[in-house]
Structure formats: C-alpha cells, structure tokens
Amino acid sequence: MTRTFKRVIEDFVCEKCNFAVSGNGYTNHCPKCLWSKHVDVHPGDRAATCGGLMEPISVASKKDSYVIVHRCVVCGYEKNNETNKSDDVEALIAIVSAKNKNA
Ligand SMILES: [Zn+2]
Ligand SMILES: [Zn+2]
C-alpha cells in the first residue's frame, strides 16, 4: 500500500459532459461519463502538470471490485482507478461491451 495518498475534498465540473461532480475526497473521475483528468502523480496529490482528459478505455475486475483503466488523451499515460458506488453502471457496461466488440 502506498502512503502517498492525500485526501482532498473538492467539487469539480466534468470537462467531458459538464456534470457537476461533488467530491468525497476519493473522486477522481466523473460518475456519469467516467472520464477522468490527468492531475495526479500519486492518487490525490494533483502534482501532474499534464491536465489532459483521461478516457475510460476498459474495465477490469479485481477481487470484489472493479477498476477503470483510464488513458490520457494528451500524453497516453494509463492509470487504474477504482470504481465508486456512485458510478453509472450503464456507462461501465458500455465500456465493457465496446471492448468486447473490438476483441
Ligand atoms: Zn462526465
Ligand atoms: Zn497526460
């Protein structure tokens, strides 16, 4: 486990779909469209200078939870993010089925 996680509570507006996201300190992606933003080097530190939007490219299962694989559209950086309970299930399913179609 990393100890570099910092809990930062913040609200933000999704730059992809304009949904107003209320942060709970762990929110790193939009629960509606699931897009994220390249702002962290370590989770929560907001130390990355890229700031590019991160596209949810796939969903992977991990024990009893799911992780979304995000890829930055600007620099190509890939990162796994845990799903939140508030994430839109249909959007998650859409990513999974889109991936299966391409496989
Ligand atoms: Zn969004
Ligand atoms: Zn980036």
CSV table of N, CA and C and ligand atoms in Angstrom, one decimal:
chain,number,residue,atom,x,y,z
A,1,MET,N,0.8,-1.2,0.0
A,1,MET,CA,0.0,0.0,0.0
A,1,MET,C,0.9,1.3,0.0
A,2,THR,N,0.4,2.2,-0.8
A,2,THR,CA,1.1,3.5,-0.8
A,2,THR,C,0.7,4.4,0.3
A,3,ARG,N,1.6,5.2,0.8
A,3,ARG,CA,1.3,6.1,1.9
A,3,ARG,C,1.2,7.5,1.3
A,4,THR,N,1.3,7.6,0.0
A,4,THR,CA,1.3,9.0,-0.6
A,4,THR,C,-0.1,9.5,-0.9
A,5,PHE,N,-1.1,8.7,-0.6
A,5,PHE,CA,-2.4,9.2,-0.8
A,5,PHE,C,-2.8,10.3,0.1
A,6,LYS,N,-3.3,11.4,-0.5
A,6,LYS,CA,-3.8,12.5,0.3
A,6,LYS,C,-5.3,12.7,0.0
A,7,ARG,N,-6.0,12.9,1.1
A,7,ARG,CA,-7.5,13.0,0.9
A,7,ARG,C,-7.8,14.5,0.7
A,8,VAL,N,-8.3,14.8,-0.5
A,8,VAL,CA,-8.6,16.2,-0.8
A,8,VAL,C,-10.1,16.2,-1.2
A,9,ILE,N,-10.9,16.9,-0.5
A,9,ILE,CA,-12.3,17.0,-0.8
A,9,ILE,C,-12.5,18.2,-1.7
A,10,GLU,N,-13.1,17.9,-2.9
A,10,GLU,CA,-13.3,19.0,-3.8
A,10,GLU,C,-14.4,18.7,-4.8
A,11,ASP,N,-15.1,19.7,-5.2
A,11,ASP,CA,-16.1,19.5,-6.2
A,11,ASP,C,-15.5,20.0,-7.5
A,12,PHE,N,-16.0,19.4,-8.6
A,12,PHE,CA,-15.5,19.8,-9.9
A,12,PHE,C,-16.6,19.6,-11.0
A,13,VAL,N,-16.4,20.3,-12.0
A,13,VAL,CA,-17.3,20.1,-13.2
A,13,VAL,C,-16.6,19.2,-14.2
A,14,CYS,N,-17.2,18.1,-14.6
A,14,CYS,CA,-16.6,17.3,-15.6
A,14,CYS,C,-16.4,18.0,-16.9
A,15,GLU,N,-15.2,18.0,-17.4
A,15,GLU,CA,-14.9,18.7,-18.7
A,15,GLU,C,-15.4,18.0,-19.9
A,16,LYS,N,-15.8,16.7,-19.7
A,16,LYS,CA,-16.3,15.9,-20.8
A,16,LYS,C,-17.8,16.1,-21.0
A,17,CYS,N,-18.6,16.0,-19.9
A,17,CYS,CA,-20.0,16.0,-20.1
A,17,CYS,C,-20.7,17.2,-19.3
A,18,ASN,N,-19.9,18.0,-18.6
A,18,ASN,CA,-20.3,19.1,-17.8
A,18,ASN,C,-21.2,18.7,-16.6
A,19,PHE,N,-21.1,17.5,-16.2
A,19,PHE,CA,-21.8,17.1,-15.0
A,19,PHE,C,-21.1,17.6,-13.7
A,20,ALA,N,-21.9,18.2,-12.8
A,20,ALA,CA,-21.3,18.7,-11.6
A,20,ALA,C,-21.0,17.6,-10.6
A,21,VAL,N,-19.8,17.3,-10.4
A,21,VAL,CA,-19.4,16.2,-9.5
A,21,VAL,C,-19.1,16.7,-8.1
A,22,SER,N,-19.8,16.1,-7.1
A,22,SER,CA,-19.5,16.5,-5.8
A,22,SER,C,-18.4,15.6,-5.2
A,23,GLY,N,-17.3,16.1,-4.9
A,23,GLY,CA,-16.2,15.2,-4.5
A,23,GLY,C,-16.4,14.7,-3.1
A,24,ASN,N,-15.9,13.5,-2.8
A,24,ASN,CA,-15.9,13.0,-1.5
A,24,ASN,C,-14.5,12.7,-0.9
A,25,GLY,N,-13.5,13.2,-1.7
A,25,GLY,CA,-12.1,13.0,-1.3
A,25,GLY,C,-11.5,11.9,-2.0
A,26,TYR,N,-12.3,11.0,-2.6
A,26,TYR,CA,-11.7,9.9,-3.4
A,26,TYR,C,-12.1,10.0,-4.8
A,27,THR,N,-13.0,10.9,-5.1
A,27,THR,CA,-13.5,11.1,-6.5
A,27,THR,C,-12.4,11.5,-7.4
A,28,ASN,N,-12.1,10.6,-8.4
A,28,ASN,CA,-11.1,11.0,-9.4
A,28,ASN,C,-11.6,10.9,-10.8
A,29,HIS,N,-12.9,10.6,-10.9
A,29,HIS,CA,-13.5,10.6,-12.3
A,29,HIS,C,-14.9,10.9,-12.2
A,30,CYS,N,-15.5,11.2,-13.3
A,30,CYS,CA,-16.9,11.6,-13.4
A,30,CYS,C,-17.8,10.4,-13.3
A,31,PRO,N,-18.8,10.3,-12.4
A,31,PRO,CA,-19.6,9.2,-12.3
A,31,PRO,C,-20.6,9.0,-13.4
A,32,LYS,N,-20.8,10.0,-14.2
A,32,LYS,CA,-21.7,9.9,-15.4
A,32,LYS,C,-21.0,9.3,-16.6
A,33,CYS,N,-20.0,10.0,-17.1
A,33,CYS,CA,-19.3,9.5,-18.3
A,33,CYS,C,-18.0,8.7,-18.0
A,34,LEU,N,-17.6,8.8,-16.8
A,34,LEU,CA,-16.4,8.0,-16.3
A,34,LEU,C,-15.1,8.5,-16.7
A,35,TRP,N,-15.1,9.7,-17.4
A,35,TRP,CA,-13.8,10.3,-17.8
A,35,TRP,C,-13.1,10.9,-16.6
A,36,SER,N,-11.8,10.9,-16.7
A,36,SER,CA,-11.0,11.4,-15.6
A,36,SER,C,-10.2,12.5,-16.1
A,37,LYS,N,-9.3,13.0,-15.3
A,37,LYS,CA,-8.4,14.1,-15.7
A,37,LYS,C,-7.0,13.8,-15.2
A,38,HIS,N,-6.0,14.0,-16.0
A,38,HIS,CA,-4.6,13.7,-15.7
A,38,HIS,C,-4.1,14.8,-14.7
A,39,VAL,N,-4.3,14.6,-13.5
A,39,VAL,CA,-3.9,15.7,-12.5
A,39,VAL,C,-3.0,15.1,-11.4
A,40,ASP,N,-3.0,13.8,-11.2
A,40,ASP,CA,-2.3,13.1,-10.1
A,40,ASP,C,-1.0,12.4,-10.6
A,41,VAL,N,0.0,12.5,-9.8
A,41,VAL,CA,1.2,11.6,-10.0
A,41,VAL,C,0.9,10.4,-9.1
A,42,HIS,N,0.7,10.7,-7.8
A,42,HIS,CA,0.2,9.8,-6.8
A,42,HIS,C,-1.2,10.1,-6.5
A,43,PRO,N,-2.1,9.2,-6.3
A,43,PRO,CA,-3.5,9.5,-6.1
A,43,PRO,C,-3.8,10.6,-5.1
A,44,GLY,N,-4.4,11.7,-5.6
A,44,GLY,CA,-4.8,12.8,-4.7
A,44,GLY,C,-3.8,13.9,-4.6
A,45,ASP,N,-2.6,13.7,-5.2
A,45,ASP,CA,-1.6,14.8,-4.9
A,45,ASP,C,-1.7,15.9,-5.9
A,46,ARG,N,-2.5,15.7,-7.0
A,46,ARG,CA,-2.7,16.8,-8.0
A,46,ARG,C,-1.3,17.4,-8.5
A,47,ALA,N,-0.3,16.5,-8.6
A,47,ALA,CA,1.0,17.0,-8.9
A,47,ALA,C,1.3,16.9,-10.4
A,48,ALA,N,0.5,16.3,-11.2
A,48,ALA,CA,0.8,16.2,-12.6
A,48,ALA,C,0.5,17.5,-13.3
A,49,THR,N,1.3,17.9,-14.2
A,49,THR,CA,1.1,19.2,-14.9
A,49,THR,C,0.4,19.0,-16.2
A,50,CYS,N,0.1,17.7,-16.6
A,50,CYS,CA,-0.5,17.5,-17.9
A,50,CYS,C,-1.8,18.1,-18.0
A,51,GLY,N,-2.8,17.7,-17.1
A,51,GLY,CA,-4.1,18.2,-17.2
A,51,GLY,C,-5.0,17.7,-18.3
A,52,GLY,N,-4.5,16.7,-19.0
A,52,GLY,CA,-5.3,16.2,-20.2
A,52,GLY,C,-6.5,15.4,-19.7
A,53,LEU,N,-7.5,15.3,-20.5
A,53,LEU,CA,-8.7,14.4,-20.1
A,53,LEU,C,-8.2,12.9,-20.3
A,54,MET,N,-8.7,12.1,-19.4
A,54,MET,CA,-8.4,10.7,-19.5
A,54,MET,C,-9.6,9.8,-19.8
A,55,GLU,N,-9.5,9.1,-20.9
A,55,GLU,CA,-10.6,8.3,-21.4
A,55,GLU,C,-10.6,7.0,-20.8
A,56,PRO,N,-11.9,6.6,-20.3
A,56,PRO,CA,-12.0,5.2,-19.8
A,56,PRO,C,-11.9,4.2,-20.9
A,57,ILE,N,-10.9,3.4,-21.0
A,57,ILE,CA,-10.7,2.6,-22.2
A,57,ILE,C,-11.1,1.1,-21.8
A,58,SER,N,-11.1,0.7,-20.6
A,58,SER,CA,-11.6,-0.6,-20.2
A,58,SER,C,-11.9,-0.7,-18.8
A,59,VAL,N,-12.6,-1.8,-18.4
A,59,VAL,CA,-12.9,-2.1,-17.0
A,59,VAL,C,-12.4,-3.4,-16.7
A,60,ALA,N,-11.7,-3.6,-15.6
A,60,ALA,CA,-11.2,-4.8,-15.2
A,60,ALA,C,-11.7,-5.2,-13.8
A,61,SER,N,-12.0,-6.5,-13.6
A,61,SER,CA,-12.4,-6.9,-12.3
A,61,SER,C,-11.2,-7.2,-11.4
A,62,LYS,N,-11.4,-6.9,-10.2
A,62,LYS,CA,-10.3,-7.0,-9.2
A,62,LYS,C,-10.9,-7.5,-7.9
A,63,LYS,N,-10.8,-8.8,-7.6
A,63,LYS,CA,-11.4,-9.4,-6.4
A,63,LYS,C,-12.9,-9.1,-6.4
A,64,ASP,N,-13.4,-8.3,-5.4
A,64,ASP,CA,-14.8,-8.0,-5.3
A,64,ASP,C,-15.1,-6.6,-5.8
A,65,SER,N,-14.2,-6.0,-6.5
A,65,SER,CA,-14.5,-4.6,-7.0
A,65,SER,C,-14.0,-4.5,-8.5
A,66,TYR,N,-14.3,-3.4,-9.1
A,66,TYR,CA,-13.9,-3.2,-10.5
A,66,TYR,C,-13.0,-2.0,-10.6
A,67,VAL,N,-12.0,-2.0,-11.5
A,67,VAL,CA,-11.2,-0.9,-11.8
A,67,VAL,C,-11.4,-0.4,-13.2
A,68,ILE,N,-11.4,0.9,-13.4
A,68,ILE,CA,-11.5,1.5,-14.7
A,68,ILE,C,-10.1,1.8,-15.2
A,69,VAL,N,-9.7,1.4,-16.4
A,69,VAL,CA,-8.4,1.8,-16.9
A,69,VAL,C,-8.6,3.1,-17.7
A,70,HIS,N,-7.9,4.2,-17.2
A,70,HIS,CA,-8.0,5.5,-17.9
A,70,HIS,C,-6.8,5.7,-18.7
A,71,ARG,N,-6.9,6.3,-19.9
A,71,ARG,CA,-5.7,6.7,-20.7
A,71,ARG,C,-5.8,8.1,-21.0
A,72,CYS,N,-4.8,8.9,-20.7
A,72,CYS,CA,-4.7,10.3,-21.0
A,72,CYS,C,-4.7,10.5,-22.5
A,73,VAL,N,-5.6,11.4,-23.0
A,73,VAL,CA,-5.7,11.6,-24.5
A,73,VAL,C,-4.6,12.5,-24.9
A,74,VAL,N,-3.9,13.2,-24.0
A,74,VAL,CA,-2.8,14.1,-24.3
A,74,VAL,C,-1.5,13.4,-24.4
A,75,CYS,N,-1.1,12.7,-23.3
A,75,CYS,CA,0.2,12.1,-23.2
A,75,CYS,C,0.2,10.5,-23.2
A,76,GLY,N,-1.0,9.9,-23.2
A,76,GLY,CA,-1.0,8.5,-23.3
A,76,GLY,C,-0.8,7.7,-22.0
A,77,TYR,N,-0.6,8.5,-20.9
A,77,TYR,CA,-0.4,7.9,-19.6
A,77,TYR,C,-1.6,7.0,-19.2
A,78,GLU,N,-1.4,5.8,-18.7
A,78,GLU,CA,-2.5,4.9,-18.3
A,78,GLU,C,-2.5,4.7,-16.8
A,79,LYS,N,-3.7,4.6,-16.2
A,79,LYS,CA,-3.8,4.5,-14.8
A,79,LYS,C,-5.1,3.8,-14.5
A,80,ASN,N,-5.0,2.9,-13.5
A,80,ASN,CA,-6.2,2.2,-13.0
A,80,ASN,C,-6.8,3.0,-11.9
A,81,ASN,N,-8.2,3.1,-11.9
A,81,ASN,CA,-8.9,3.8,-10.9
A,81,ASN,C,-10.0,2.9,-10.4
A,82,GLU,N,-10.2,2.8,-9.1
A,82,GLU,CA,-11.3,2.0,-8.5
A,82,GLU,C,-12.6,2.7,-8.9
A,83,THR,N,-13.6,1.8,-9.1
A,83,THR,CA,-14.9,2.4,-9.4
A,83,THR,C,-15.5,2.9,-8.0
A,84,ASN,N,-16.4,3.8,-8.1
A,84,ASN,CA,-17.1,4.3,-6.9
A,84,ASN,C,-18.6,3.7,-7.0
A,85,LYS,N,-19.2,3.7,-5.8
A,85,LYS,CA,-20.6,3.2,-5.8
A,85,LYS,C,-21.5,4.1,-6.6
A,86,SER,N,-21.1,5.4,-6.8
A,86,SER,CA,-22.0,6.3,-7.5
A,86,SER,C,-21.7,6.3,-9.0
A,87,ASP,N,-20.8,5.5,-9.5
A,87,ASP,CA,-20.5,5.4,-10.9
A,87,ASP,C,-21.7,4.9,-11.7
A,88,ASP,N,-22.0,5.4,-12.8
A,88,ASP,CA,-23.1,5.0,-13.7
A,88,ASP,C,-22.8,3.6,-14.2
A,89,VAL,N,-23.7,2.6,-13.8
A,89,VAL,CA,-23.5,1.2,-14.2
A,89,VAL,C,-23.6,1.1,-15.7
A,90,GLU,N,-24.5,1.8,-16.3
A,90,GLU,CA,-24.7,1.7,-17.7
A,90,GLU,C,-23.5,2.1,-18.5
A,91,ALA,N,-22.8,3.2,-18.0
A,91,ALA,CA,-21.6,3.7,-18.6
A,91,ALA,C,-20.5,2.6,-18.5
A,92,LEU,N,-20.4,2.0,-17.3
A,92,LEU,CA,-19.4,0.9,-17.1
A,92,LEU,C,-19.7,-0.2,-18.1
A,93,ILE,N,-20.9,-0.6,-18.2
A,93,ILE,CA,-21.3,-1.7,-19.1
A,93,ILE,C,-21.0,-1.3,-20.6
A,94,ALA,N,-21.2,-0.1,-20.9
A,94,ALA,CA,-20.9,0.4,-22.3
A,94,ALA,C,-19.4,0.2,-22.6
A,95,ILE,N,-18.6,0.5,-21.6
A,95,ILE,CA,-17.1,0.4,-21.8
A,95,ILE,C,-16.8,-1.1,-22.1
A,96,VAL,N,-17.4,-2.0,-21.2
A,96,VAL,CA,-17.1,-3.4,-21.3
A,96,VAL,C,-17.5,-3.9,-22.6
A,97,SER,N,-18.7,-3.6,-23.1
A,97,SER,CA,-19.2,-4.2,-24.3
A,97,SER,C,-18.5,-3.6,-25.5
A,98,ALA,N,-18.1,-2.3,-25.5
A,98,ALA,CA,-17.4,-1.7,-26.6
A,98,ALA,C,-16.0,-2.5,-26.7
A,99,LYS,N,-15.5,-2.8,-25.6
A,99,LYS,CA,-14.2,-3.5,-25.6
A,99,LYS,C,-14.4,-4.9,-26.2
A,100,ASN,N,-15.4,-5.6,-25.8
A,100,ASN,CA,-15.7,-6.9,-26.3
A,100,ASN,C,-15.9,-6.9,-27.8
A,101,LYS,N,-16.5,-5.9,-28.3
A,101,LYS,CA,-16.8,-5.8,-29.7
A,101,LYS,C,-15.5,-5.7,-30.5
A,102,ASN,N,-14.5,-5.0,-29.9
A,102,ASN,CA,-13.2,-4.8,-30.7
A,102,ASN,C,-12.3,-6.0,-30.5
A,103,ALA,N,-12.6,-6.9,-29.6
A,103,ALA,CA,-11.7,-8.0,-29.3
A,103,ALA,C,-11.8,-9.1,-30.4
B,1,ZN,ZN,-18.5,13.4,-17.2
B,2,ZN,ZN,-1.5,13.3,-19.5
